[in-house]
Amino acid sequence: DQTLIIVGSEFGRTPSVENSAAVKVQNGRDHTPYGFTTLMAGGGIKGGTVYGSTDDFGFRAAEKPAHVHDVHATALHLMGLDHTRLTYRYSGRDFRLTDVAGNVLREILV
């Protein structure tokens, strides 16, 4: 209950193989920022929970899309930190670890 495990990446993979007509080879699956998986376990996360979903093709987040800032806000919350209080001002703009966005994903918390 004290250890939070997060497994993720900065991008997902497209659901289809990319073909290159120029060299007539399959280049594999390309990067996509529109739909991907992040696993969170332990440390206050409700086990067996699936949050959100992609479209039928598996390309784009369709139901309850979450941003990486939401994942960061949730992790900070589970460590007892309020991400909105970690704000500093630089060059006339507010900055924080979760940028100026981010919401705690309360539905996945115990």
CSV table of N, CA and C in Angstrom, one decimal:
chain,number,residue,atom,x,y,z
A,1,ASP,N,0.8,-1.2,0.0
A,1,ASP,CA,0.0,0.0,0.0
A,1,ASP,C,0.8,1.3,0.0
A,2,GLN,N,2.1,1.2,0.3
A,2,GLN,CA,3.0,2.4,0.3
A,2,GLN,C,3.8,2.6,-1.0
A,3,THR,N,3.8,1.6,-1.8
A,3,THR,CA,4.6,1.7,-3.0
A,3,THR,C,3.7,1.9,-4.2
A,4,LEU,N,3.9,2.9,-5.0
A,4,LEU,CA,3.1,3.2,-6.2
A,4,LEU,C,4.0,2.8,-7.4
A,5,ILE,N,3.4,2.0,-8.2
A,5,ILE,CA,4.1,1.5,-9.5
A,5,ILE,C,3.4,2.2,-10.7
A,6,ILE,N,4.2,2.8,-11.5
A,6,ILE,CA,3.7,3.4,-12.7
A,6,ILE,C,4.5,3.0,-13.9
A,7,VAL,N,3.9,2.4,-14.9
A,7,VAL,CA,4.5,1.9,-16.1
A,7,VAL,C,3.9,2.6,-17.3
A,8,GLY,N,4.6,3.3,-18.0
A,8,GLY,CA,4.1,4.1,-19.1
A,8,GLY,C,5.1,4.5,-20.1
A,9,SER,N,4.7,5.3,-21.1
A,9,SER,CA,5.6,5.8,-22.1
A,9,SER,C,5.0,7.1,-22.6
A,10,GLU,N,5.9,7.8,-23.3
A,10,GLU,CA,5.4,9.1,-23.8
A,10,GLU,C,4.6,9.1,-25.0
A,11,PHE,N,4.3,7.8,-25.5
A,11,PHE,CA,3.5,7.7,-26.7
A,11,PHE,C,3.0,6.3,-26.8
A,12,GLY,N,2.0,6.1,-27.7
A,12,GLY,CA,1.5,4.7,-27.9
A,12,GLY,C,1.9,4.3,-29.3
A,13,ARG,N,1.4,3.2,-29.8
A,13,ARG,CA,1.6,2.7,-31.1
A,13,ARG,C,0.3,2.6,-31.9
A,14,THR,N,0.4,2.9,-33.2
A,14,THR,CA,-0.7,2.9,-34.0
A,14,THR,C,-1.3,1.4,-34.1
A,15,PRO,N,-2.6,1.3,-34.3
A,15,PRO,CA,-3.1,-0.1,-34.4
A,15,PRO,C,-2.8,-0.8,-35.7
A,16,SER,N,-2.3,-0.1,-36.7
A,16,SER,CA,-2.0,-0.7,-38.0
A,16,SER,C,-0.6,-0.6,-38.3
A,17,VAL,N,-0.1,-1.4,-39.2
A,17,VAL,CA,1.2,-1.4,-39.7
A,17,VAL,C,1.4,-0.3,-40.8
A,18,GLU,N,2.4,0.4,-40.7
A,18,GLU,CA,2.7,1.5,-41.7
A,18,GLU,C,3.4,0.9,-42.9
A,19,ASN,N,2.9,1.2,-44.1
A,19,ASN,CA,3.6,0.7,-45.3
A,19,ASN,C,4.3,1.9,-46.0
A,20,SER,N,5.4,1.7,-46.6
A,20,SER,CA,6.2,2.7,-47.3
A,20,SER,C,6.1,2.3,-48.8
A,21,ALA,N,5.4,3.1,-49.6
A,21,ALA,CA,5.3,2.8,-51.0
A,21,ALA,C,6.6,3.0,-51.7
A,22,ALA,N,7.4,4.0,-51.2
A,22,ALA,CA,8.7,4.3,-51.8
A,22,ALA,C,9.7,3.2,-51.8
A,23,VAL,N,9.8,2.5,-50.7
A,23,VAL,CA,10.8,1.4,-50.6
A,23,VAL,C,10.1,0.0,-50.5
A,24,LYS,N,8.8,0.0,-50.6
A,24,LYS,CA,8.1,-1.3,-50.6
A,24,LYS,C,8.4,-2.2,-49.4
A,25,VAL,N,8.4,-1.6,-48.3
A,25,VAL,CA,8.6,-2.4,-47.0
A,25,VAL,C,7.6,-1.9,-46.0
A,26,GLN,N,7.4,-2.8,-45.0
A,26,GLN,CA,6.5,-2.4,-43.9
A,26,GLN,C,7.4,-1.8,-42.8
A,27,ASN,N,7.1,-0.7,-42.4
A,27,ASN,CA,7.9,0.0,-41.4
A,27,ASN,C,7.5,-0.3,-40.0
A,28,GLY,N,6.5,-1.1,-39.8
A,28,GLY,CA,6.1,-1.4,-38.4
A,28,GLY,C,5.0,-0.5,-38.0
A,29,ARG,N,4.8,-0.4,-36.7
A,29,ARG,CA,3.8,0.5,-36.2
A,29,ARG,C,4.4,1.8,-35.7
A,30,ASP,N,3.7,2.9,-36.1
A,30,ASP,CA,4.3,4.2,-35.9
A,30,ASP,C,3.9,4.7,-34.5
A,31,HIS,N,4.5,5.8,-34.0
A,31,HIS,CA,4.1,6.5,-32.8
A,31,HIS,C,2.7,7.1,-32.9
A,32,THR,N,2.0,7.2,-31.8
A,32,THR,CA,0.8,8.0,-31.7
A,32,THR,C,0.6,8.6,-30.4
A,33,PRO,N,0.2,9.8,-30.3
A,33,PRO,CA,-0.1,10.4,-29.0
A,33,PRO,C,-1.6,10.4,-28.6
A,34,TYR,N,-2.4,9.7,-29.5
A,34,TYR,CA,-3.9,9.8,-29.3
A,34,TYR,C,-4.5,8.7,-28.4
A,35,GLY,N,-3.8,7.7,-28.2
A,35,GLY,CA,-4.4,6.6,-27.4
A,35,GLY,C,-3.3,5.6,-27.0
A,36,PHE,N,-3.0,5.5,-25.7
A,36,PHE,CA,-2.0,4.6,-25.2
A,36,PHE,C,-2.3,4.2,-23.7
A,37,THR,N,-1.6,3.3,-23.2
A,37,THR,CA,-1.9,2.7,-21.9
A,37,THR,C,-0.8,3.1,-20.9
A,38,THR,N,-1.3,3.4,-19.7
A,38,THR,CA,-0.4,3.6,-18.5
A,38,THR,C,-0.9,2.7,-17.4
A,39,LEU,N,0.0,1.9,-16.8
A,39,LEU,CA,-0.4,1.0,-15.7
A,39,LEU,C,0.0,1.7,-14.4
A,40,MET,N,-1.0,1.7,-13.5
A,40,MET,CA,-0.7,2.2,-12.1
A,40,MET,C,-1.2,1.1,-11.2
A,41,ALA,N,-0.3,0.8,-10.2
A,41,ALA,CA,-0.7,-0.2,-9.2
A,41,ALA,C,-0.1,0.1,-7.8
A,42,GLY,N,-0.8,-0.4,-6.8
A,42,GLY,CA,-0.3,-0.2,-5.4
A,42,GLY,C,-0.6,1.2,-4.9
A,43,GLY,N,0.0,1.6,-3.8
A,43,GLY,CA,0.0,2.9,-3.3
A,43,GLY,C,-1.2,3.7,-3.4
A,44,GLY,N,-2.4,3.1,-3.2
A,44,GLY,CA,-3.6,3.9,-3.2
A,44,GLY,C,-4.5,3.8,-4.4
A,45,ILE,N,-4.0,3.0,-5.4
A,45,ILE,CA,-4.8,2.8,-6.6
A,45,ILE,C,-5.7,1.6,-6.4
A,46,LYS,N,-7.0,1.8,-6.9
A,46,LYS,CA,-8.0,0.8,-6.8
A,46,LYS,C,-7.7,-0.4,-7.8
A,47,GLY,N,-7.4,-1.6,-7.3
A,47,GLY,CA,-7.1,-2.7,-8.1
A,47,GLY,C,-8.2,-3.1,-9.1
A,48,GLY,N,-7.8,-3.6,-10.3
A,48,GLY,CA,-8.8,-4.1,-11.2
A,48,GLY,C,-9.6,-3.0,-11.9
A,49,THR,N,-9.1,-1.8,-11.9
A,49,THR,CA,-9.8,-0.6,-12.5
A,49,THR,C,-9.3,-0.3,-13.9
A,50,VAL,N,-10.2,-0.1,-14.8
A,50,VAL,CA,-9.9,0.3,-16.1
A,50,VAL,C,-10.5,1.7,-16.3
A,51,TYR,N,-9.7,2.7,-16.6
A,51,TYR,CA,-10.2,4.1,-16.7
A,51,TYR,C,-10.1,4.5,-18.2
A,52,GLY,N,-11.2,4.8,-18.8
A,52,GLY,CA,-11.2,5.3,-20.2
A,52,GLY,C,-11.2,4.1,-21.2
A,53,SER,N,-11.3,4.5,-22.4
A,53,SER,CA,-11.2,3.5,-23.5
A,53,SER,C,-10.9,4.2,-24.8
A,54,THR,N,-10.5,3.4,-25.8
A,54,THR,CA,-10.2,4.0,-27.1
A,54,THR,C,-11.4,3.7,-28.0
A,55,ASP,N,-11.3,4.3,-29.2
A,55,ASP,CA,-12.3,4.0,-30.2
A,55,ASP,C,-12.3,2.5,-30.6
A,56,ASP,N,-13.2,2.1,-31.5
A,56,ASP,CA,-13.2,0.7,-31.9
A,56,ASP,C,-12.0,0.2,-32.6
A,57,PHE,N,-11.3,1.1,-33.3
A,57,PHE,CA,-10.1,0.8,-34.0
A,57,PHE,C,-8.9,0.8,-33.1
A,58,GLY,N,-9.0,1.4,-31.9
A,58,GLY,CA,-7.8,1.4,-31.0
A,58,GLY,C,-6.9,2.5,-31.3
A,59,PHE,N,-7.3,3.6,-32.0
A,59,PHE,CA,-6.4,4.6,-32.4
A,59,PHE,C,-6.5,5.8,-31.5
A,60,ARG,N,-7.7,6.2,-31.0
A,60,ARG,CA,-7.8,7.5,-30.3
A,60,ARG,C,-8.6,7.3,-29.0
A,61,ALA,N,-8.2,8.0,-28.0
A,61,ALA,CA,-9.0,8.0,-26.7
A,61,ALA,C,-10.4,8.4,-27.0
A,62,ALA,N,-11.4,7.7,-26.5
A,62,ALA,CA,-12.8,8.0,-26.8
A,62,ALA,C,-13.6,8.3,-25.5
A,63,GLU,N,-13.4,7.5,-24.5
A,63,GLU,CA,-14.1,7.6,-23.3
A,63,GLU,C,-13.2,8.0,-22.2
A,64,LYS,N,-13.5,9.1,-21.5
A,64,LYS,CA,-12.7,9.6,-20.3
A,64,LYS,C,-11.2,9.7,-20.7
A,65,PRO,N,-10.8,10.5,-21.7
A,65,PRO,CA,-9.4,10.7,-22.0
A,65,PRO,C,-8.7,11.3,-20.8
A,66,ALA,N,-7.5,10.8,-20.5
A,66,ALA,CA,-6.7,11.4,-19.5
A,66,ALA,C,-5.3,11.9,-20.1
A,67,HIS,N,-4.9,13.0,-19.6
A,67,HIS,CA,-3.6,13.6,-20.1
A,67,HIS,C,-2.5,13.1,-19.1
A,68,VAL,N,-1.3,13.2,-19.6
A,68,VAL,CA,-0.1,12.8,-18.7
A,68,VAL,C,-0.1,13.7,-17.5
A,69,HIS,N,-0.6,15.0,-17.6
A,69,HIS,CA,-0.7,15.9,-16.5
A,69,HIS,C,-1.6,15.3,-15.4
A,70,ASP,N,-2.6,14.6,-15.8
A,70,ASP,CA,-3.6,14.0,-14.9
A,70,ASP,C,-2.9,12.8,-14.1
A,71,VAL,N,-2.0,12.1,-14.8
A,71,VAL,CA,-1.3,11.0,-14.2
A,71,VAL,C,-0.3,11.6,-13.2
A,72,HIS,N,0.4,12.7,-13.6
A,72,HIS,CA,1.3,13.3,-12.6
A,72,HIS,C,0.6,13.9,-11.4
A,73,ALA,N,-0.6,14.5,-11.6
A,73,ALA,CA,-1.3,15.1,-10.5
A,73,ALA,C,-1.8,14.0,-9.6
A,74,THR,N,-2.2,12.8,-10.1
A,74,THR,CA,-2.6,11.7,-9.3
A,74,THR,C,-1.5,11.1,-8.5
A,75,ALA,N,-0.3,10.9,-9.1
A,75,ALA,CA,0.9,10.4,-8.4
A,75,ALA,C,1.3,11.4,-7.3
A,76,LEU,N,1.3,12.7,-7.6
A,76,LEU,CA,1.7,13.6,-6.5
A,76,LEU,C,0.7,13.6,-5.4
A,77,HIS,N,-0.6,13.5,-5.7
A,77,HIS,CA,-1.7,13.4,-4.7
A,77,HIS,C,-1.4,12.2,-3.8
A,78,LEU,N,-1.1,11.0,-4.4
A,78,LEU,CA,-0.8,9.8,-3.6
A,78,LEU,C,0.4,9.9,-2.8
A,79,MET,N,1.3,10.8,-3.1
A,79,MET,CA,2.5,11.1,-2.3
A,79,MET,C,2.2,12.2,-1.2
A,80,GLY,N,1.0,12.7,-1.2
A,80,GLY,CA,0.6,13.7,-0.2
A,80,GLY,C,0.9,15.1,-0.6
A,81,LEU,N,1.1,15.3,-1.9
A,81,LEU,CA,1.4,16.7,-2.4
A,81,LEU,C,0.2,17.2,-3.3
A,82,ASP,N,-0.1,18.4,-3.1
A,82,ASP,CA,-1.1,19.1,-3.9
A,82,ASP,C,-0.4,19.8,-5.1
A,83,HIS,N,-0.6,19.2,-6.2
A,83,HIS,CA,0.1,19.7,-7.4
A,83,HIS,C,-0.1,21.2,-7.7
A,84,THR,N,-1.3,21.7,-7.3
A,84,THR,CA,-1.6,23.1,-7.6
A,84,THR,C,-0.8,24.1,-6.7
A,85,ARG,N,-0.2,23.5,-5.6
A,85,ARG,CA,0.6,24.4,-4.7
A,85,ARG,C,2.1,24.4,-5.1
A,86,LEU,N,2.4,23.6,-6.1
A,86,LEU,CA,3.8,23.5,-6.6
A,86,LEU,C,4.0,24.4,-7.8
A,87,THR,N,3.5,25.6,-7.7
A,87,THR,CA,3.4,26.6,-8.8
A,87,THR,C,4.5,27.7,-8.6
A,88,TYR,N,5.2,28.0,-9.6
A,88,TYR,CA,6.1,29.1,-9.6
A,88,TYR,C,5.9,29.9,-10.8
A,89,ARG,N,6.2,31.2,-10.7
A,89,ARG,CA,6.0,32.1,-11.8
A,89,ARG,C,7.3,32.5,-12.4
A,90,TYR,N,7.4,32.4,-13.7
A,90,TYR,CA,8.6,32.7,-14.5
A,90,TYR,C,8.2,33.4,-15.8
A,91,SER,N,8.8,34.6,-16.0
A,91,SER,CA,8.6,35.3,-17.2
A,91,SER,C,7.1,35.6,-17.5
A,92,GLY,N,6.4,35.8,-16.4
A,92,GLY,CA,4.9,36.2,-16.5
A,92,GLY,C,4.0,35.0,-16.7
A,93,ARG,N,4.5,33.8,-16.5
A,93,ARG,CA,3.7,32.6,-16.7
A,93,ARG,C,3.8,31.7,-15.5
A,94,ASP,N,2.7,31.0,-15.1
A,94,ASP,CA,2.7,30.0,-14.1
A,94,ASP,C,3.2,28.7,-14.6
A,95,PHE,N,4.1,28.1,-13.9
A,95,PHE,CA,4.6,26.8,-14.2
A,95,PHE,C,4.4,25.8,-13.0
A,96,ARG,N,4.2,24.6,-13.3
A,96,ARG,CA,4.2,23.5,-12.2
A,96,ARG,C,4.5,22.2,-12.9
A,97,LEU,N,4.7,21.2,-12.0
A,97,LEU,CA,5.1,19.9,-12.6
A,97,LEU,C,4.0,19.3,-13.5
A,98,THR,N,2.8,19.7,-13.2
A,98,THR,CA,1.7,19.3,-14.1
A,98,THR,C,1.2,20.3,-15.1
A,99,ASP,N,2.2,21.2,-15.5
A,99,ASP,CA,1.9,22.3,-16.3
A,99,ASP,C,0.9,23.2,-15.6
A,100,VAL,N,0.0,23.8,-16.3
A,100,VAL,CA,-1.1,24.6,-15.7
A,100,VAL,C,-2.4,23.8,-15.8
A,101,ALA,N,-2.3,22.5,-16.0
A,101,ALA,CA,-3.5,21.7,-16.1
A,101,ALA,C,-3.3,20.5,-15.1
A,102,GLY,N,-4.0,19.4,-15.3
A,102,GLY,CA,-3.9,18.3,-14.5
A,102,GLY,C,-4.9,18.2,-13.4
A,103,ASN,N,-5.6,17.0,-13.4
A,103,ASN,CA,-6.6,16.7,-12.4
A,103,ASN,C,-6.3,15.4,-11.8
A,104,VAL,N,-6.5,15.3,-10.5
A,104,VAL,CA,-6.4,14.0,-9.9
A,104,VAL,C,-7.5,13.0,-10.4
A,105,LEU,N,-7.1,11.8,-10.8
A,105,LEU,CA,-8.0,10.8,-11.4
A,105,LEU,C,-8.6,10.1,-10.2
A,106,ARG,N,-9.6,10.7,-9.5
A,106,ARG,CA,-10.2,10.2,-8.3
A,106,ARG,C,-10.9,8.9,-8.4
A,107,GLU,N,-11.4,8.6,-9.6
A,107,GLU,CA,-12.1,7.3,-9.9
A,107,GLU,C,-11.2,6.1,-9.7
A,108,ILE,N,-9.9,6.3,-9.8
A,108,ILE,CA,-9.0,5.1,-9.7
A,108,ILE,C,-8.4,5.0,-8.3
A,109,LEU,N,-8.8,5.9,-7.4
A,109,LEU,CA,-8.2,5.8,-6.1
A,109,LEU,C,-9.0,4.9,-5.1
A,110,VAL,N,-8.3,4.3,-4.2
A,110,VAL,CA,-9.0,3.5,-3.2
A,110,VAL,C,-9.9,4.4,-2.3
